[in-house]
Amino acid sequence: MPGSACRGLPRRGGPQDHRDQPGKGRRWGLRGRDADRGSSALEFAGMLPLLLLVALAAIQLGIVGYAVQQAGTGARAAARLASREETADRYAAGGRAAMSDWTAERSSFTRADGAGEVRVTATVSIPSLLPGMDSLGSASRSATMPSDRR
């Protein structure tokens, strides 16, 4: 039998030749699932800078919100102290004491006395996460309390 000696061995030169030799045949030598090998890693590597930028923006937005909240807390505490005659000169220290350390370091307080009331404005500079930028501006909040002084 002329074909029995070659049974089970691949045929050379025919249309199936690319299947028998690794790396030959279709485009770049890959077939089926092998053609997609590593593509998800490349897609992730391409999207990683965008994902990091979105995460950085979300964290920065949280810092802005926290600075605004802390400015309001400091303004209320300072206005409470400024409205009382015995603690009126220590209003800024009291406002800073009510705030977290890193926002208290970046804060300033202004006071305005009116007819029977006192208004304190707390201003907190907002730190930036981006290198080379010191601040993104400031957050200000005011609080008004009735005054004990006449």
mmCIF file of C-alpha atoms in Angstrom:
data_model
loop_
_atom_site.group_PDB
_atom_site.id
_atom_site.type_symbol
_atom_site.label_atom_id
_atom_site.label_comp_id
_atom_site.label_asym_id
_atom_site.label_seq_id
_atom_site.Cartn_x
_atom_site.Cartn_y
_atom_site.Cartn_z
ATOM 1 C CA MET A 1 0.000 0.000 0.000
ATOM 2 C CA PRO A 2 1.632 3.103 -1.128
ATOM 3 C CA GLY A 3 -0.030 5.541 1.372
ATOM 4 C CA SER A 4 0.265 3.397 4.510
ATOM 5 C CA ALA A 5 3.864 4.343 5.271
ATOM 6 C CA CYS A 6 2.909 8.020 5.476
ATOM 7 C CA ARG A 7 -0.221 7.539 7.496
ATOM 8 C CA GLY A 8 -0.351 9.970 10.441
ATOM 9 C CA LEU A 9 2.461 12.125 9.120
ATOM 10 C CA PRO A 10 1.699 15.595 7.862
ATOM 11 C CA ARG A 11 1.670 16.242 4.173
ATOM 12 C CA ARG A 12 4.163 18.722 2.926
ATOM 13 C CA GLY A 13 3.423 21.308 0.296
ATOM 14 C CA GLY A 14 -0.353 21.102 0.579
ATOM 15 C CA PRO A 15 -2.861 23.651 1.827
ATOM 16 C CA GLN A 16 -2.499 22.368 5.435
ATOM 17 C CA ASP A 17 1.237 22.995 5.538
ATOM 18 C CA HIS A 18 0.918 26.142 7.718
ATOM 19 C CA ARG A 19 -0.710 24.164 10.525
ATOM 20 C CA ASP A 20 2.209 21.853 10.933
ATOM 21 C CA GLN A 21 4.891 24.469 11.364
ATOM 22 C CA PRO A 22 4.706 26.772 14.372
ATOM 23 C CA GLY A 23 4.811 30.460 13.516
ATOM 24 C CA LYS A 24 3.851 29.937 9.875
ATOM 25 C CA GLY A 25 0.615 30.455 8.082
ATOM 26 C CA ARG A 26 -1.894 33.153 8.878
ATOM 27 C CA ARG A 27 -0.981 36.675 9.771
ATOM 28 C CA TRP A 28 1.849 36.784 12.302
ATOM 29 C CA GLY A 29 1.583 33.045 12.729
ATOM 30 C CA LEU A 30 -1.270 33.145 15.258
ATOM 31 C CA ARG A 31 -4.668 31.525 15.007
ATOM 32 C CA GLY A 32 -7.925 31.786 16.925
ATOM 33 C CA ARG A 33 -7.556 32.588 20.614
ATOM 34 C CA ASP A 34 -3.786 32.862 20.277
ATOM 35 C CA ALA A 35 -4.230 35.931 18.069
ATOM 36 C CA ASP A 36 -5.739 37.847 21.041
ATOM 37 C CA ARG A 37 -2.992 36.921 23.489
ATOM 38 C CA GLY A 38 -1.705 40.049 25.264
ATOM 39 C CA SER A 39 -4.214 42.444 23.740
ATOM 40 C CA SER A 40 -6.010 43.099 27.024
ATOM 41 C CA ALA A 41 -2.703 43.996 28.681
ATOM 42 C CA LEU A 42 -1.986 46.480 25.900
ATOM 43 C CA GLU A 43 -5.461 47.976 26.169
ATOM 44 C CA PHE A 44 -5.063 48.335 29.937
ATOM 45 C CA ALA A 45 -1.644 49.947 29.534
ATOM 46 C CA GLY A 46 -3.139 52.407 27.060
ATOM 47 C CA MET A 47 -6.030 53.298 29.363
ATOM 48 C CA LEU A 48 -3.945 53.485 32.557
ATOM 49 C CA PRO A 49 -2.975 57.178 32.190
ATOM 50 C CA LEU A 50 -6.617 58.108 31.667
ATOM 51 C CA LEU A 51 -7.716 56.058 34.680
ATOM 52 C CA LEU A 52 -5.034 57.680 36.828
ATOM 53 C CA LEU A 53 -6.111 61.140 35.681
ATOM 54 C CA VAL A 54 -9.763 60.409 36.563
ATOM 55 C CA ALA A 55 -8.726 59.070 39.989
ATOM 56 C CA LEU A 56 -6.560 62.146 40.606
ATOM 57 C CA ALA A 57 -9.459 64.439 39.656
ATOM 58 C CA ALA A 58 -11.805 62.581 42.019
ATOM 59 C CA ILE A 59 -9.358 62.861 44.911
ATOM 60 C CA GLN A 60 -8.789 66.551 44.157
ATOM 61 C CA LEU A 61 -12.554 67.141 44.168
ATOM 62 C CA GLY A 62 -12.756 65.454 47.575
ATOM 63 C CA ILE A 63 -10.001 67.725 48.906
ATOM 64 C CA VAL A 64 -11.882 70.796 47.656
ATOM 65 C CA GLY A 65 -15.076 69.649 49.380
ATOM 66 C CA TYR A 66 -13.227 68.929 52.600
ATOM 67 C CA ALA A 67 -11.556 72.364 52.572
ATOM 68 C CA VAL A 68 -14.954 74.056 52.098
ATOM 69 C CA GLN A 69 -16.446 72.053 54.969
ATOM 70 C CA GLN A 70 -13.506 72.879 57.247
ATOM 71 C CA ALA A 71 -13.771 76.591 56.389
ATOM 72 C CA GLY A 72 -17.404 76.526 57.500
ATOM 73 C CA THR A 73 -16.541 74.740 60.741
ATOM 74 C CA GLY A 74 -13.767 77.213 61.523
ATOM 75 C CA ALA A 75 -15.965 80.215 60.709
ATOM 76 C CA ARG A 76 -18.749 79.036 63.039
ATOM 77 C CA ALA A 77 -16.353 78.332 65.913
ATOM 78 C CA ALA A 78 -14.567 81.661 65.445
ATOM 79 C CA ALA A 79 -17.867 83.579 65.250
ATOM 80 C CA ARG A 80 -19.054 81.943 68.476
ATOM 81 C CA LEU A 81 -15.895 83.083 70.256
ATOM 82 C CA ALA A 82 -15.924 86.557 68.671
ATOM 83 C CA SER A 83 -19.515 87.124 69.818
ATOM 84 C CA ARG A 84 -18.611 86.668 73.487
ATOM 85 C CA GLU A 85 -16.932 89.607 75.171
ATOM 86 C CA GLU A 86 -14.466 87.551 77.224
ATOM 87 C CA THR A 87 -13.140 85.561 74.233
ATOM 88 C CA ALA A 88 -13.482 88.110 71.421
ATOM 89 C CA ASP A 89 -9.745 88.546 70.924
ATOM 90 C CA ARG A 90 -9.091 84.789 70.602
ATOM 91 C CA TYR A 91 -11.558 84.063 67.823
ATOM 92 C CA ALA A 92 -8.943 83.080 65.184
ATOM 93 C CA ALA A 93 -7.195 80.624 67.517
ATOM 94 C CA GLY A 94 -10.556 79.073 68.391
ATOM 95 C CA GLY A 95 -11.489 78.770 64.730
ATOM 96 C CA ARG A 96 -8.198 77.027 63.939
ATOM 97 C CA ALA A 97 -8.666 74.701 66.912
ATOM 98 C CA ALA A 98 -11.984 73.517 65.464
ATOM 99 C CA MET A 99 -10.360 72.635 62.125
ATOM 100 C CA SER A 100 -8.072 69.778 61.147
ATOM 101 C CA ASP A 101 -4.348 70.504 61.332
ATOM 102 C CA TRP A 102 -3.580 70.750 57.624
ATOM 103 C CA THR A 103 -6.500 73.089 56.941
ATOM 104 C CA ALA A 104 -5.822 75.189 60.050
ATOM 105 C CA GLU A 105 -2.285 75.845 58.784
ATOM 106 C CA ARG A 106 -3.721 77.169 55.510
ATOM 107 C CA SER A 107 -6.480 79.316 57.012
ATOM 108 C CA SER A 108 -7.034 82.985 57.736
ATOM 109 C CA PHE A 109 -9.882 84.727 59.559
ATOM 110 C CA THR A 110 -11.430 88.164 59.168
ATOM 111 C CA ARG A 111 -13.917 89.752 61.513
ATOM 112 C CA ALA A 112 -16.577 92.404 60.941
ATOM 113 C CA ASP A 113 -18.595 93.878 63.793
ATOM 114 C CA GLY A 114 -22.071 95.118 63.074
ATOM 115 C CA ALA A 115 -25.071 96.361 65.014
ATOM 116 C CA GLY A 116 -25.481 93.711 67.666
ATOM 117 C CA GLU A 117 -23.761 90.986 65.668
ATOM 118 C CA VAL A 118 -20.350 89.805 64.592
ATOM 119 C CA ARG A 119 -19.461 88.175 61.281
ATOM 120 C CA VAL A 120 -16.335 86.026 60.826
ATOM 121 C CA THR A 121 -15.092 84.806 57.450
ATOM 122 C CA ALA A 122 -12.698 81.860 57.305
ATOM 123 C CA THR A 123 -10.604 81.392 54.169
ATOM 124 C CA VAL A 124 -8.706 78.146 53.485
ATOM 125 C CA SER A 125 -6.299 77.769 50.570
ATOM 126 C CA ILE A 126 -6.922 74.533 48.670
ATOM 127 C CA PRO A 127 -3.828 72.388 48.110
ATOM 128 C CA SER A 128 -3.158 70.886 44.682
ATOM 129 C CA LEU A 129 -2.228 67.271 44.008
ATOM 130 C CA LEU A 130 -0.494 68.221 40.785
ATOM 131 C CA PRO A 131 3.236 68.751 41.135
ATOM 132 C CA GLY A 132 4.385 72.326 40.617
ATOM 133 C CA MET A 133 1.079 73.876 41.691
ATOM 134 C CA ASP A 134 0.895 75.146 45.259
ATOM 135 C CA SER A 135 -2.769 75.985 45.479
ATOM 136 C CA LEU A 136 -5.977 75.790 43.461
ATOM 137 C CA GLY A 137 -7.422 78.899 45.005
ATOM 138 C CA SER A 138 -9.274 79.236 48.265
ATOM 139 C CA ALA A 139 -12.538 78.322 49.927
ATOM 140 C CA SER A 140 -14.330 80.912 52.068
ATOM 141 C CA ARG A 141 -17.233 80.556 54.447
ATOM 142 C CA SER A 142 -18.796 83.114 56.771
ATOM 143 C CA ALA A 143 -20.769 82.825 59.975
ATOM 144 C CA THR A 144 -22.744 85.503 61.820
ATOM 145 C CA MET A 145 -23.565 85.386 65.535
ATOM 146 C CA PRO A 146 -25.370 87.839 67.809
ATOM 147 C CA SER A 147 -22.881 89.806 69.867
ATOM 148 C CA ASP A 148 -22.821 90.150 73.682
ATOM 149 C CA ARG A 149 -21.007 93.443 73.362
ATOM 150 C CA ARG A 150 -23.041 96.570 72.905
#
